[in-house]
Coordinates of C-alpha atoms in Angstrom, one line a residue:
M1446 CA -24.7 72.9 56.7
I1447 CA -23.8 70.1 55.0
Y1448 CA -27.2 69.3 54.1
H1449 CA -27.8 72.2 52.3
I1450 CA -24.6 71.7 50.6
M1451 CA -25.7 68.2 49.7
A1452 CA -28.9 69.2 48.4
Q1453 CA -27.3 71.9 46.1
S1454 CA -25.0 70.0 44.8
T1455 CA -26.6 66.3 43.9
L1456 CA -28.0 68.4 41.4
H1457 CA -25.1 69.4 39.7
C1458 CA -22.7 66.7 39.4
S1459 CA -20.6 67.1 36.2
S1460 CA -20.6 64.4 33.5
S1461 CA -17.7 65.6 32.2
F1462 CA -14.2 65.1 34.0
T1463 CA -11.6 67.4 34.3
Y1464 CA -9.8 64.7 37.1
D1465 CA -10.1 60.8 36.7
V1466 CA -9.5 60.2 40.6
F1467 CA -9.9 62.2 43.2
L1468 CA -7.9 61.7 46.9
N1469 CA -9.7 62.0 49.9
F1470 CA -7.6 61.4 52.9
R1471 CA -7.1 62.0 56.9
G1472 CA -3.0 64.1 56.2
V1473 CA -1.5 63.6 59.1
D1474 CA -1.8 59.7 58.6
T1475 CA -0.8 59.1 55.0
R1476 CA 0.0 62.1 52.9
N1477 CA 3.8 61.2 53.7
N1478 CA 3.2 57.3 53.1
F1479 CA 0.5 55.6 51.2
T1480 CA -1.6 58.0 50.1
G1481 CA 1.8 60.2 48.9
N1482 CA 2.7 56.9 47.0
L1483 CA -0.3 56.4 45.7
Y1484 CA -0.8 59.7 44.6
N1485 CA 2.9 59.5 42.2
S1486 CA 2.2 55.9 41.0
L1487 CA -1.2 56.9 39.5
C1488 CA 0.3 60.6 37.8
Q1489 CA 3.2 58.2 36.7
K1490 CA 1.0 56.1 34.5
G1491 CA -0.5 59.4 33.0
I1492 CA -4.0 59.2 35.5
Q1493 CA -4.9 63.1 36.4
T1494 CA -5.3 62.9 40.2
F1495 CA -6.6 65.6 42.3
I1496 CA -5.1 65.4 46.2
D1497 CA -5.5 68.5 47.9
D1498 CA -2.4 69.8 48.8
E1499 CA -4.0 72.9 51.3
G1500 CA -4.8 69.9 53.1
L1501 CA -2.5 71.1 55.7
N1502 CA -4.1 74.0 57.0
K1503 CA -7.7 73.2 56.6
G1504 CA -10.5 75.3 57.9
E1505 CA -13.9 74.3 58.9
E1506 CA -16.2 74.4 55.7
I1507 CA -14.4 72.9 52.3
T1508 CA -13.7 75.6 50.0
P1509 CA -16.2 75.7 46.2
S1510 CA -13.0 75.1 44.4
L1511 CA -12.9 71.5 46.3
L1512 CA -16.2 71.0 45.9
Q1513 CA -16.1 71.6 41.9
A1514 CA -13.1 69.0 42.1
I1515 CA -15.3 66.5 43.4
E1516 CA -18.1 67.2 41.2
E1517 CA -15.1 67.0 37.8
S1518 CA -14.2 64.0 39.1
R1519 CA -14.6 60.1 37.6
I1520 CA -13.6 57.8 40.5
F1521 CA -13.3 59.2 44.2
I1522 CA -11.2 56.6 46.6
S1523 CA -11.3 57.3 50.1
I1524 CA -8.5 56.5 52.3
F1525 CA -9.9 55.4 55.8
S1526 CA -7.1 55.2 58.7
E1527 CA -6.8 55.4 62.2
N1528 CA -7.7 59.2 62.5
Y1529 CA -10.1 59.6 59.6
A1530 CA -13.2 60.1 61.1
S1531 CA -11.6 63.1 63.5
S1532 CA -11.0 65.5 60.5
T1533 CA -14.7 67.1 60.2
Y1534 CA -13.0 67.9 56.5
C1535 CA -12.7 64.3 55.4
L1536 CA -16.2 63.5 56.7
D1537 CA -17.8 66.3 55.0
E1538 CA -16.0 65.5 51.9
L1539 CA -17.3 61.9 52.5
V1540 CA -20.7 63.1 52.3
K1541 CA -20.0 64.9 48.9
I1542 CA -18.4 62.2 47.1
L1543 CA -21.1 59.9 48.1
A1544 CA -23.9 62.6 46.7
C1545 CA -22.5 62.8 43.5
S1546 CA -21.3 59.4 42.9
K1547 CA -25.4 58.6 43.5
A1548 CA -26.3 61.1 41.6
Q1549 CA -24.1 60.4 38.5
G1550 CA -22.5 56.7 38.9
H1551 CA -19.5 57.9 39.7
S1552 CA -17.5 55.1 40.6
F1553 CA -16.4 55.1 44.5
M1554 CA -13.6 53.0 46.0
P1555 CA -12.7 52.7 49.6
I1556 CA -9.4 51.7 50.9
F1557 CA -9.3 51.1 54.7
Y1558 CA -5.4 51.8 55.7
D1559 CA -5.1 49.5 58.8
V1560 CA -8.3 49.5 60.4
N1561 CA -11.2 47.3 59.6
P1562 CA -14.0 47.7 57.1
S1563 CA -16.6 46.6 60.4
E1564 CA -14.7 49.5 62.4
V1565 CA -15.6 52.1 59.8
R1566 CA -19.1 50.8 59.3
H1567 CA -20.4 50.9 62.9
Q1568 CA -18.3 53.1 64.1
T1569 CA -15.9 51.6 67.1
G1570 CA -12.5 52.0 68.0
S1571 CA -10.8 55.2 67.2
Y1572 CA -13.6 56.1 65.2
A1573 CA -16.5 55.7 68.5
D1574 CA -14.0 58.5 70.0
A1575 CA -14.0 60.4 66.9
M1576 CA -18.1 60.5 66.8
A1577 CA -18.4 60.7 70.3
E1578 CA -15.9 64.0 70.3
H1579 CA -18.5 64.9 67.5
E1580 CA -21.4 64.3 69.1
E1581 CA -20.3 66.6 72.2
R1582 CA -18.9 69.6 69.7
F1583 CA -21.9 69.9 67.3
Q1584 CA -24.8 69.0 70.3
D1585 CA -27.1 72.1 68.1
Q1586 CA -26.4 70.0 64.5
K1587 CA -27.1 66.2 65.1
D1588 CA -28.3 65.8 61.7
K1589 CA -24.8 67.1 60.9
V1590 CA -23.3 64.5 62.4
Q1591 CA -25.7 61.9 61.6
K1592 CA -25.1 62.3 57.8
W1593 CA -21.4 61.1 58.9
R1594 CA -22.2 58.5 60.7
E1595 CA -24.4 57.3 57.7
A1596 CA -22.0 58.4 55.3
L1597 CA -19.0 56.4 56.7
S1598 CA -21.6 53.1 57.3
Q1599 CA -22.6 53.6 53.5
A1600 CA -18.9 53.9 52.3
A1601 CA -17.6 50.4 54.3
N1602 CA -20.6 48.7 53.0
I1603 CA -19.1 49.1 49.5
S1604 CA -16.5 46.5 48.4
G1605 CA -13.4 48.1 48.6
W1606 CA -9.1 46.9 50.0
H1607 CA -8.3 46.2 53.1
F1608 CA -4.3 46.7 53.8
A1609 CA -3.3 45.7 57.2
L1610 CA 0.1 47.5 58.0
G1611 CA 2.9 43.9 58.6
S1612 CA 1.2 42.3 56.6
Q1613 CA 2.8 39.7 53.8
Q1614 CA 1.3 41.6 50.9
P1615 CA 4.2 44.5 50.0
E1616 CA 2.7 48.0 49.8
Y1617 CA 3.5 48.4 46.3
K1618 CA 1.9 45.1 45.1
F1619 CA -1.3 46.3 47.1
I1620 CA -0.9 50.3 45.1
A1621 CA -0.1 48.3 41.8
N1622 CA -3.8 46.3 42.0
I1623 CA -5.5 50.0 42.7
I1624 CA -3.9 50.8 39.3
E1625 CA -4.6 48.4 37.9
K1626 CA -8.7 48.5 38.7
V1627 CA -8.6 52.1 38.2
S1628 CA -7.2 52.2 34.9
K1629 CA -9.8 49.8 33.9
I1630 CA -12.2 51.9 35.0
I1631 CA -10.9 55.0 32.7
N1632 CA -10.2 52.6 29.8
P1633 CA -12.6 49.3 29.9
T1634 CA -11.8 47.8 26.5
P1635 CA -14.6 48.3 24.4
L1636 CA -17.0 45.8 22.9
Y1637 CA -17.3 45.6 18.8
V1638 CA -20.0 47.6 17.2
A1639 CA -19.9 48.3 13.7
E1640 CA -19.1 51.7 11.8
N1641 CA -22.1 53.3 9.9
L1642 CA -23.8 51.9 12.6
V1643 CA -28.1 52.8 11.6
G1644 CA -31.3 53.0 13.8
V1645 CA -29.3 52.4 16.5
D1646 CA -29.4 55.9 18.3
T1647 CA -33.1 56.0 19.8
P1648 CA -33.2 52.2 21.1
L1649 CA -30.1 53.4 23.1
L1650 CA -31.4 56.6 24.5
E1651 CA -34.7 54.4 25.2
V1652 CA -32.7 51.4 27.3
T1653 CA -30.1 53.7 28.9
S1654 CA -33.3 55.8 30.3
L1655 CA -34.9 52.6 31.2
L1656 CA -32.1 51.8 33.1
E1657 CA -32.1 55.0 35.4
L1658 CA -28.3 55.2 35.1
G1659 CA -29.2 58.0 38.2
S1660 CA -30.4 55.6 40.8
D1661 CA -27.9 54.3 42.6
D1662 CA -30.7 53.0 45.6
R1663 CA -32.1 49.8 43.5
V1664 CA -30.8 47.3 41.2
N1665 CA -32.9 47.4 37.6
M1666 CA -33.2 44.9 35.1
V1667 CA -34.3 45.9 31.5
G1668 CA -35.1 43.1 28.9
I1669 CA -34.3 44.3 24.9
Y1670 CA -36.2 41.4 22.5
G1671 CA -36.6 41.1 19.0
I1672 CA -36.6 39.0 16.1
G1673 CA -33.2 37.5 14.8
G1674 CA -31.4 40.1 13.0
V1675 CA -32.5 42.8 14.4
G1676 CA -30.1 44.2 16.0
K1677 CA -30.6 43.1 19.8
S1678 CA -26.6 42.8 20.5
T1679 CA -26.1 45.3 18.6
I1680 CA -27.4 47.8 20.7
A1681 CA -26.7 46.1 23.8
R1682 CA -22.5 46.8 22.8
A1683 CA -23.2 49.9 22.1
V1684 CA -24.5 50.3 26.2
Y1685 CA -22.2 48.6 27.2
N1686 CA -19.5 51.0 25.3
K1687 CA -21.8 54.0 26.9
I1688 CA -22.2 53.1 30.1
A1689 CA -19.3 50.4 31.2
D1690 CA -17.1 53.1 33.3
Q1691 CA -19.4 54.0 35.5
F1692 CA -19.4 50.4 37.5
E1693 CA -17.2 48.4 39.7
G1694 CA -16.8 45.3 37.9
V1695 CA -18.9 44.5 33.8
C1696 CA -19.4 41.4 32.1
F1697 CA -20.7 40.9 28.7
L1698 CA -21.6 37.4 28.5
G1699 CA -22.2 37.4 24.9
D1700 CA -23.7 34.5 22.9
L1701 CA -25.8 32.4 25.6
R1702 CA -27.5 30.2 24.0
K1703 CA -24.6 28.5 21.8
K1704 CA -22.4 28.7 25.2
A1705 CA -25.1 26.7 27.4
I1706 CA -23.9 24.2 24.5
N1707 CA -20.4 23.4 25.3
H1708 CA -20.8 24.8 29.1
D1709 CA -23.2 23.9 31.9
L1710 CA -24.4 26.4 33.7
A1711 CA -21.9 26.2 36.8
Q1712 CA -19.4 26.9 34.0
L1713 CA -21.0 29.5 33.1
Q1714 CA -21.7 31.1 37.1
E1715 CA -17.5 31.0 37.0
I1716 CA -17.4 33.2 33.4
L1717 CA -19.9 35.9 35.0
L1718 CA -17.4 35.8 38.4
S1719 CA -14.1 36.0 37.0
D1720 CA -15.5 38.6 34.4
I1721 CA -16.4 40.3 37.0
L1722 CA -14.5 40.4 39.5
E1723 CA -11.1 40.1 37.7
E1724 CA -9.9 37.0 39.3
E1725 CA -9.0 33.8 37.1
D1726 CA -9.4 30.9 39.1
I1727 CA -12.7 31.0 40.3
K1728 CA -14.1 27.4 40.8
V1729 CA -17.8 26.8 40.7
R1730 CA -18.6 22.5 42.0
D1731 CA -22.2 22.9 41.3
V1732 CA -25.0 25.2 40.5
N1733 CA -26.7 26.4 43.5
R1734 CA -22.8 26.9 45.1
G1735 CA -22.1 29.1 42.1
I1736 CA -25.4 31.2 43.2
S1737 CA -24.7 31.4 47.1
M1738 CA -21.2 32.8 45.8
I1739 CA -22.8 35.2 43.2
K1740 CA -25.1 36.5 46.0
R1741 CA -22.2 36.5 48.7
R1742 CA -19.4 38.3 46.2
L1743 CA -21.5 40.4 44.0
H1744 CA -24.4 41.9 46.8
R1745 CA -22.8 44.5 47.7
K1746 CA -20.7 45.4 44.4
K1747 CA -22.1 47.9 41.8
V1748 CA -22.2 46.4 38.3
L1749 CA -23.0 46.3 34.6
L1750 CA -24.0 42.6 33.5
I1751 CA -25.1 41.8 29.7
L1752 CA -27.0 38.3 29.3
D1753 CA -26.9 38.1 26.0
D1754 CA -29.3 35.7 23.5
V1755 CA -30.3 34.1 26.6
D1756 CA -33.0 31.2 25.4
K1757 CA -33.9 29.9 28.3
L1758 CA -35.6 30.3 32.4
R1759 CA -32.8 28.4 34.1
Q1760 CA -30.1 30.7 32.6
L1761 CA -31.2 33.5 34.0
Q1762 CA -32.6 31.4 37.3
V1763 CA -29.2 30.6 38.2
L1764 CA -26.7 33.6 36.4
V1765 CA -29.6 36.5 37.4
G1766 CA -32.2 35.5 40.3
G1767 CA -32.8 38.5 42.1
L1768 CA -32.4 41.3 41.8
D1769 CA -30.8 41.2 45.7
W1770 CA -27.9 39.2 44.3
F1771 CA -26.2 42.0 43.0
G1772 CA -25.1 45.7 45.2
L1773 CA -27.1 48.7 44.8
G1774 CA -27.0 50.8 41.6
S1775 CA -25.8 47.9 39.5
K1776 CA -27.9 47.4 36.2
I1777 CA -28.6 44.1 34.2
I1778 CA -29.5 44.0 30.6
I1779 CA -30.9 40.8 29.0
T1780 CA -31.6 40.6 25.2
T1781 CA -33.7 37.4 23.6
R1782 CA -35.6 36.6 21.2
D1783 CA -38.2 35.2 23.8
K1784 CA -40.3 38.0 25.4
H1785 CA -42.0 35.4 27.6
L1786 CA -38.6 34.6 29.1
L1787 CA -38.4 38.3 30.3
N1788 CA -42.1 38.0 31.5
T1789 CA -41.7 34.8 34.0
H1790 CA -38.4 36.4 35.1
G1791 CA -40.3 39.1 37.1
I1792 CA -39.1 41.8 34.5
V1793 CA -40.8 44.8 33.8
K1794 CA -39.0 47.0 31.7
S1795 CA -38.0 45.7 28.5
Y1796 CA -37.1 47.5 24.9
E1797 CA -38.9 45.2 21.6
V1798 CA -36.6 46.4 18.9
K1799 CA -38.6 46.5 15.9
Q1800 CA -37.2 46.3 12.4
L1801 CA -35.8 49.4 10.6
N1802 CA -38.4 52.0 8.6
D1803 CA -37.6 52.4 5.1
E1804 CA -35.9 55.5 5.5
K1805 CA -33.6 54.2 7.7
A1806 CA -32.9 50.9 5.7
L1807 CA -32.6 52.1 2.8
E1808 CA -29.6 53.7 4.9
L1809 CA -28.3 50.8 6.0
F1810 CA -28.4 49.2 2.4
S1811 CA -27.1 52.2 1.0
W1812 CA -23.9 51.9 3.0
H1813 CA -23.2 48.0 2.2
A1814 CA -24.3 48.0 -1.6
F1815 CA -23.0 51.3 -2.6
K1816 CA -20.6 52.5 1.1
R1817 CA -21.9 55.7 1.2
N1818 CA -25.2 56.6 2.7
K1819 CA -27.4 57.5 -0.5
I1820 CA -27.9 55.1 -3.1
D1821 CA -26.7 55.4 -6.7
P1822 CA -29.7 57.1 -8.8
S1823 CA -29.6 54.5 -11.5
Y1824 CA -29.9 52.0 -8.6
A1825 CA -32.7 53.4 -6.7
D1826 CA -35.7 51.1 -8.2
M1827 CA -33.8 48.0 -7.6
S1828 CA -32.8 49.2 -3.8
K1829 CA -35.9 50.2 -2.9
R1830 CA -37.4 46.5 -4.7
A1831 CA -34.1 45.0 -2.4
I1832 CA -35.4 46.5 1.2
S1833 CA -39.0 45.9 0.6
Y1834 CA -38.2 42.1 0.7
F1835 CA -36.1 42.4 3.8
H1836 CA -38.5 44.2 6.1
G1837 CA -36.0 46.4 7.6
L1838 CA -33.7 43.6 9.3
P1839 CA -30.5 44.9 9.5
L1840 CA -28.8 41.8 9.4
A1841 CA -30.1 40.7 6.0
L1842 CA -29.9 44.0 4.6
E1843 CA -25.8 44.3 5.0
V1844 CA -25.7 40.6 4.0
I1845 CA -27.3 41.5 0.9
G1846 CA -26.2 44.8 0.4
S1847 CA -22.5 43.6 0.5
H1848 CA -23.4 40.7 -2.1
L1849 CA -24.3 43.0 -4.7
F1850 CA -21.9 45.6 -4.0
G1851 CA -19.8 46.3 -7.2
K1852 CA -22.3 44.8 -9.5
S1853 CA -24.1 45.5 -12.1
L1854 CA -27.7 45.8 -12.7
A1855 CA -28.2 42.7 -14.7
I1856 CA -26.7 40.3 -11.6
W1857 CA -28.6 42.7 -9.5
K1858 CA -31.9 41.7 -11.2
S1859 CA -30.7 38.2 -11.2
A1860 CA -29.7 37.9 -7.2
L1861 CA -33.2 39.9 -6.6
D1862 CA -35.3 37.5 -8.2
K1863 CA -33.6 34.8 -6.5
Y1864 CA -34.2 36.3 -3.0
E1865 CA -38.4 36.9 -4.7
R1866 CA -38.7 32.9 -4.7
I1867 CA -37.7 32.4 -1.2
L1868 CA -39.7 35.6 0.5
H1869 CA -41.0 34.5 3.7
K1870 CA -38.7 31.5 4.5
D1871 CA -36.1 31.1 7.4
I1872 CA -33.3 34.0 7.1
C1873 CA -30.6 31.7 6.8
E1874 CA -31.7 30.9 3.2
V1875 CA -31.8 34.5 2.7
L1876 CA -28.3 34.6 4.3
E1877 CA -27.2 31.4 1.8
V1878 CA -27.7 33.3 -1.3
S1879 CA -24.5 35.2 -0.3
Y1880 CA -22.2 31.7 0.7
K1881 CA -23.9 30.0 -2.7
D1882 CA -21.6 33.4 -4.6
L1883 CA -18.5 32.3 -2.9
E1884 CA -15.4 30.3 -4.3
E1885 CA -14.8 27.2 -3.3
D1886 CA -12.2 27.9 -1.5
E1887 CA -14.3 30.7 0.2
K1888 CA -16.8 28.1 0.7
E1889 CA -14.5 26.1 2.4
I1890 CA -13.2 29.0 4.8
F1891 CA -16.5 30.6 5.6
L1892 CA -17.6 26.6 7.4
D1893 CA -14.7 26.2 8.9
I1894 CA -15.1 29.6 10.5
A1895 CA -19.0 29.0 11.4
C1896 CA -18.0 25.7 12.5
F1897 CA -15.2 26.3 15.1
F1898 CA -13.3 29.4 14.8
N1899 CA -16.4 32.4 15.9
S1900 CA -14.5 35.0 18.3
C1901 CA -10.9 33.1 17.9
K1902 CA -8.1 35.5 17.1
I1903 CA -7.0 35.7 13.7
S1904 CA -4.3 35.1 13.4
Y1905 CA -4.8 31.4 14.9
V1906 CA -7.1 31.1 12.5
K1907 CA -5.1 31.8 9.7
E1908 CA -2.6 29.1 11.0
I1909 CA -4.8 26.7 10.8
L1910 CA -6.6 27.4 7.7
H1911 CA -3.4 28.0 6.0
I1912 CA -2.2 24.3 7.2
R1913 CA -5.5 23.9 4.9
G1914 CA -4.5 25.0 1.8
F1915 CA -6.4 27.6 1.4
H1916 CA -5.9 31.3 0.2
V1917 CA -6.6 32.7 3.2
E1918 CA -5.7 36.5 3.3
N1919 CA -7.9 36.6 0.1
G1920 CA -10.8 34.2 1.5
I1921 CA -11.3 36.6 4.6
Q1922 CA -11.1 39.9 3.0
V1923 CA -14.0 38.2 0.9
L1924 CA -16.0 36.9 3.6
I1925 CA -15.7 40.7 5.6
D1926 CA -16.2 42.5 2.0
K1927 CA -19.6 40.6 2.0
S1928 CA -20.2 41.6 5.7
L1929 CA -20.2 37.2 6.3
M1930 CA -17.9 38.3 9.1
K1931 CA -15.8 40.7 10.8
I1932 CA -12.5 41.4 12.8
D1933 CA -13.0 43.4 16.1
C1934 CA -10.5 45.4 18.3
N1935 CA -8.9 42.8 19.7
H1936 CA -8.3 41.0 16.6
C1937 CA -11.2 38.2 17.1
I1938 CA -13.2 37.3 14.3
V1939 CA -16.9 38.1 14.9
M1940 CA -19.6 36.6 13.2
H1941 CA -23.2 36.9 13.5
D1942 CA -25.2 33.9 15.5
L1943 CA -27.6 33.8 12.4
I1944 CA -24.9 33.3 9.6
Q1945 CA -22.9 30.5 11.7
D1946 CA -26.3 29.0 12.1
M1947 CA -26.3 28.8 8.3
G1948 CA -22.7 28.1 8.3
R1949 CA -23.2 25.1 10.2
E1950 CA -26.6 24.4 9.3
I1951 CA -25.1 23.7 5.7
V1952 CA -23.0 21.0 6.9
R1953 CA -25.6 19.6 9.1
R1954 CA -27.3 18.7 5.5
E1955 CA -24.2 16.8 4.9
S1956 CA -26.1 14.0 6.2
T1957 CA -28.8 14.6 8.6
S1958 CA -28.9 11.4 10.0
E1959 CA -25.1 10.3 11.1
P1960 CA -22.4 12.7 11.2
G1961 CA -19.4 10.9 11.1
K1962 CA -21.0 11.4 7.2
R1963 CA -20.3 14.8 7.4
S1964 CA -16.7 17.4 6.6
R1965 CA -16.8 18.5 10.4
L1966 CA -17.3 18.0 13.4
W1967 CA -18.1 20.9 16.1
F1968 CA -20.5 19.0 18.3
Y1969 CA -19.7 17.4 21.6
E1970 CA -22.8 15.1 21.4
D1971 CA -22.3 14.1 17.6
V1972 CA -18.3 13.4 18.3
V1973 CA -18.7 11.1 21.2
H1974 CA -21.6 9.0 18.8
V1975 CA -18.9 8.7 16.3
L1976 CA -16.1 7.8 18.5
E1977 CA -18.1 5.7 20.5
E1978 CA -19.6 3.8 17.4
N1979 CA -17.5 3.8 15.0
T1980 CA -19.1 5.5 12.6
G1981 CA -16.6 7.9 11.3
T1982 CA -15.8 8.1 7.5
D1983 CA -12.9 9.5 5.1
T1984 CA -15.9 12.1 4.8
I1985 CA -14.3 14.2 8.3
E1986 CA -12.3 16.8 7.3
V1987 CA -11.9 19.2 10.6
I1988 CA -13.0 17.7 14.5
V1989 CA -12.7 20.4 17.0
V1990 CA -14.2 20.2 20.2
D1991 CA -12.2 22.3 23.1
L1992 CA -14.2 21.8 26.0
Y1993 CA -14.5 24.1 29.3
K1994 CA -14.4 21.1 31.6
V1995 CA -13.8 17.7 31.2
K1996 CA -16.4 15.3 30.1
E1997 CA -15.9 11.4 29.3
V1998 CA -15.5 8.8 26.2
H1999 CA -16.5 5.1 26.5
W2000 CA -14.8 3.5 23.2
N2001 CA -13.2 0.8 21.7
G2002 CA -10.1 3.0 20.8
M2003 CA -11.1 2.2 17.0
G2004 CA -12.9 5.4 16.5
F2005 CA -11.0 7.3 14.4
K2006 CA -9.5 4.0 12.3
M2007 CA -11.7 5.6 9.4
M2008 CA -11.1 9.4 8.7
K2009 CA -8.7 8.6 5.9
S2010 CA -9.2 12.5 4.5
L2011 CA -8.9 14.1 8.8
R2012 CA -6.3 16.9 8.6
I2013 CA -7.3 19.2 11.7
L2014 CA -8.3 17.3 15.3
I2015 CA -8.4 19.6 18.1
M2016 CA -10.0 18.1 21.3
G2017 CA -9.4 19.3 24.4
N2018 CA -10.6 18.4 28.1
V2019 CA -11.9 14.9 27.0
H2020 CA -10.9 11.5 28.9
F2021 CA -11.0 8.3 26.9
S2022 CA -11.9 5.0 28.6
K2023 CA -8.6 3.2 26.5
E2024 CA -6.4 4.4 24.1
P2025 CA -6.3 5.1 20.8
Q2026 CA -5.7 2.4 18.5
N2027 CA -6.0 4.1 15.0
L2028 CA -5.2 8.2 15.5
P2029 CA -4.3 9.4 12.9
F2030 CA -0.5 10.1 13.3
E2031 CA 0.5 8.4 10.0
N2032 CA -2.2 9.5 7.7
A2033 CA 0.2 11.8 5.2
R2034 CA -2.6 14.7 5.2
M2035 CA -2.6 15.0 8.8
E2036 CA -0.8 18.7 9.5
W2037 CA -2.4 20.3 12.8
I2038 CA -3.7 18.3 15.8
Y2039 CA -3.8 18.8 19.6
V2040 CA -5.3 16.2 21.6
S2041 CA -5.4 15.9 25.6
F2042 CA -5.8 12.5 25.7
F2043 CA -6.6 11.0 29.3
T2044 CA -7.3 7.4 30.0
I2045 CA -10.0 7.1 33.1

């Protein structure tokens, strides 16, 4: 009985994979055409694929070896064709596949080959005829037939691919799209997570436990909260890297608090949909339409969605407004400094990230101060004094440890005396000690990156910094060595939001009331103020405002007149009411400009 097989096997679905893909199909329909072509394409890409070559002479029951192959496969592809439902063997495989997918979160990808998904879902057309025959044949095993019906309906409710013979889309392109999707599931691009992590194992286990990865009959939403710099984003990234391959679509919407400054909520909805659906041309006209699009496009899709650094309830309401917006088995993680946001949004499962205990704090500090997991005995007292100041806050331990690396005891004492004087103040003031220890060239590079280039490709940033006349290679390496920035596996700059905040605050303090007297402008509202009010001065060296959507500047065209020191000007998606009259093209110091000027 299939029920007996299902009850036994769902408890033993393997978490280690022998095969990347298991193909479930009706041989007489597609073995020598579509399925054969798909199998060959998968193998050519080095994707380990199981295809049942015994299928031409199948018996009544699926064999133990076939059951094992299903359990040891990461992705299941069922190819529903005209005569699929006439095979009890295919239906038995499908029941087993869906059971294992539910138990372990393995990906299931239905392909509807020249049949309409509604025929499979409601068992009409050839599927109605096949199921009627099964009803007649298995009159004494009605539960078996019912499970086949339920499996067909469940499979057809999962987002998949539809290919119609005679359509304009060539089969080879259709197969190429499937291969691309399979490749992304097998090898999802990992998020950057630092080496030598300390104290992450327990939070990682706790959060994955709260997500209930085996529960594909519901959607789980989990919050991660704690103070800034305690490691919330690191834990979320580690969870993503661990489980991303179990979902049909994934999105890590990082640094949401800052993204919301230059992106309206509809644009964030576009990013979410584009990442999960892997479509580049998605446009959302307004927030309400965006909500409808998320519900309509994702309500049958099993997704992993992480919203990092949420600071407004409205962000949650328009991005993850309800559990029913997403397909069963979806997992949603929200990181925030404000637990009240989680409670207000009805998130009942949450994990508080606490500061490291003294043992873990000392280990993390040692990795950065001594480049090993144990402290130098001659620095033991100083090290314990250092960790006592920062109360187990990982970001501070990392930055301060890197700052002290290779320094003498006398310098350690002097630095710790400075930290002691700013105890209990904002963490940015603690981090600023590392900034003040930089050479002038290094400070300028740091401020440029903090103000403009976090998350940008390092090659692009180096090109601009070279134009600025800095000693780029050495300066970048110093910032990395001092843990003020990192380079991820995609060759992009990674700077913690608190470190970025510290850098931007240093620039803001150049003139707290008038942005036109600051060396760098990056915030759209500040740039608009300076250009419309003609308050620019020769202090301004760099302006970078590359907006996601077009915004307008109403001015008299003279806003650049006094910016004699401006060297870098990057402005994208800005409409001007008049052509600029004094754009500093003739400025001898001006060496890099990208402006999309449009007049209204």
